[in-house]
Amino acid sequence: MDPTTGAITVGALLDRETLASYVLICKAIDQGAPALTGTATLTVGINDLNDNPPVFINEPYADTLLENVTVPVSLFTLAATDADQGVNARLLFSIVSGNGQAKFHLDPVTGVFSLVATLDRDTTPSYSVVIKVTDGGSPALTDQTTVSVTVLDVNDNAPAFVAAVNGLITFYIGESASPGDVVGSLVAFDPDYGDNGKVSYTLNDTLVGTDNHFVIRDVSQGDISVNNGISLDREKVNNYLLVVIACDAGTDPGPLCTQVQVNVLLQDANDNRPIFDQILYQADVSEDKPVDYVVLQVVAHDNDAVNNGAVAYSLKLPSGSTAAQFFVIHPSTGIVSLKQQLDRETADRFSFNVVATDNGNTALSSSTSVVITVKDVNDNAPTFNPDFIVAAVAYNDDNKILSTLSATDPDLEAGSKVTYKFYKKADDFELEQNAGTVKVIVGRQLKVDSTYELQFVAADNGYPTMTSSPARLRVDAFDSNTKLLSVDLSMSEEQFAAKTALFESSMAKQYASKYPKVRVIIYDVIRRTYDGSTSTTAAPTGRKKRATTDGHRITVRFFVVQDSADGELTDTSKARSFVPNSDALPAITDPQKTSGCSSANANVQAAFPEIITTCSQRDTNATSDDTPWISTTTGIAVTTVVCVLAVAIIVAIIVLIWCCCFSKKRPGTPVKPYVSPQATSPEPEKTFKESNDLRREIQTPSKVEVVIEERRPQNDFRPLRRPAVLKPEKEDYYDGRAVDPATGKVYEFNSKTNERRWLQTPEGGAVMSDVESESFKYE
């Protein structure tokens, strides 16, 4: 205690646990005399500090349990003491470690330690759990202890097969394995202890395959081997499914067993070749299919396995085959597809082989046949052959077949059916669209010595329709009276048809000396009948009635051309070189007779003895319409009269017009415009032409002077008086405006008197018009 201040302080360390309180007697003395005193009793209580940790008692904590003990179960009640008091002595228990599987539970207040989950000795044979006790002081003080639990084994686990997947184990063995060879070893594990974990193996059943092909000789090892006297064959039995049982040696509660299925797969030897599903594959493919189009797929199977059964496909083509240009096969799938687009017109069928080869060390193969038919599409236009034809016809021989067009289309069915039509319409000719025959229209006459060029196209009936390039037919019209010869022959038409070429060559020899390139062309063949009438079979006119023929006399009409190359005259401006009858007839007839019909000369008779007579066309018994009406006497007379009357009428009309034009004075057409004196430069004289078609209404410019000119007929060439610049008495005297198309100048006119005047600007210039825009401008 401080004597002056009375302050009491702690003079030494205190320990509540040794002495919890102190009683002090204090005395106070004053400075008086005599000194007076006073006393007081002071009790000092010591507050507790957390300076003592808790301490576990009753150690050690340990127990032994069967793994099948019933839970929950209390194992221990942990106890601890703390010398402090109050909060500092309040204890809580907790598990520090060793309870990762949450097998145990510890009450934090009472310290009761319990097993709350089942045990498994095969997984964890023992447990060491660290327990901590903590007081309530600040800072808190702790103590630890370890609880040990040992688990005793119970036979509660059956053997488990190692490498089993969903209860199945697979082994592989070659089909050439010998008896006694081990297929595979089974391993089963039992986690139990001692006899509870000792395993034995038994082959119980064969689910797939033949029984007794495999055996387990040592039950403790689990090795499966090929049974004695057994020869394996994968192609007969490619796998076996066995049932194997594994059991432990436990007695409580007895042995536990597990079964597994063992799949034994026989490995292949390459002893089988690929086999195709079909011995012949056929397919149809349209020629318009694109590249990579799938035509067909071949499939081959190989009974071997793995690489020995893997098949690769390839094409095997016969010598000269073009299939490799168009087809390719996928080596894995066997799909045959197009390498390039097909053309049926080039090749409509392909035949080749496909080879299937396996992938064994010693490869085996087989083949099959493939036939592909190319289907047609309409992808070709018709073509004319020839595309230029030359024909000749008598100008008055209507309805004669001039030519039969021939166009071909290599497509099939409707695509090959051709119809014909004119490329450019020909007025005097008709065309039969299906047969392709070209004729002169009945009742029409061609112009003598004229050349016609006809053009045709051919279209097929496919879809889409394809049309050819134009073909040309040259037709030369001639006068049969001056160009056509005829001979009578004592033979039938059939006999003559066999000698047509001989006839043409025999007759041509008669003219060869004069015309080295001469050609004789048969015009038609006419049958001679009993009654003397004729029937044209080569080119009937449609106006002669066929009569019964004796078949032993015919008339052949023909013409002669100087140059055989005339048949190639594509230029229609060049005429064909027909030989006139006056030159052609004497070369084949009796030299004593220069006209009319006569017997053939000796050369002709020797070359073609069947000829009876030779004639000019005008000497044959042709019908009356062979001579044109206009060439007859009546025709000439009528034509002359009509021409004279036509000339007279034309002259009369001209005179009438002349009289009407000059019977009265009419204002003339302005011949040349007059330029106002105010103009800076004179306007060159130009003829003023009137044109009602080009007359345009325009706007009148302001302040325009007018030039009035004298009008005269256009054929009056007397000098004109110089026009004066006047102003009209009435502003509406000239009721129209127009433009001179020759000069572009604007003028006004009176629609009743036809008077006209030029429009001028105040400066004297002409008023010009832009006709297209219908506006005017000053010049």
CSV table of C-alpha atoms in Angstrom, one decimal, residues 481 484-487 581-582 584-586 588-590 592-600 613-620:
chain,number,residue,atom,x,y,z
A,481,ASN,CA,-40.2,-29.0,-174.1
A,484,LEU,CA,-36.5,-33.1,-171.4
A,485,LEU,CA,-35.9,-36.2,-173.5
A,486,SER,CA,-37.8,-39.5,-173.4
A,487,VAL,CA,-37.1,-43.1,-174.5
A,581,ASN,CA,-32.9,-31.0,-176.7
A,582,SER,CA,-31.6,-29.6,-180.0
A,584,ALA,CA,-29.1,-33.8,-176.8
A,585,LEU,CA,-31.5,-35.6,-179.1
A,586,PRO,CA,-29.3,-36.0,-182.2
A,588,ILE,CA,-28.9,-40.7,-179.4
A,589,THR,CA,-31.3,-40.9,-182.3
A,590,ASP,CA,-31.2,-42.1,-185.9
A,592,GLN,CA,-31.4,-39.5,-190.5
A,593,LYS,CA,-33.9,-37.8,-188.3
A,594,THR,CA,-33.2,-34.5,-186.4
A,595,SER,CA,-36.5,-34.0,-184.7
A,596,GLY,CA,-39.5,-36.0,-183.5
A,597,CYS,CA,-39.4,-39.6,-182.3
A,598,SER,CA,-37.2,-42.2,-184.0
A,599,SER,CA,-35.3,-45.3,-183.2
A,600,ALA,CA,-32.1,-45.0,-181.2
A,613,THR,CA,-37.7,-45.1,-179.6
A,614,THR,CA,-36.2,-41.8,-178.5
A,615,CYS,CA,-38.1,-38.5,-178.5
A,616,SER,CA,-38.0,-34.9,-177.5
A,617,GLN,CA,-40.5,-34.1,-174.7
A,618,ARG,CA,-42.6,-32.1,-177.1
A,619,ASP,CA,-43.0,-35.2,-179.3
A,620,THR,CA,-44.4,-37.4,-176.5
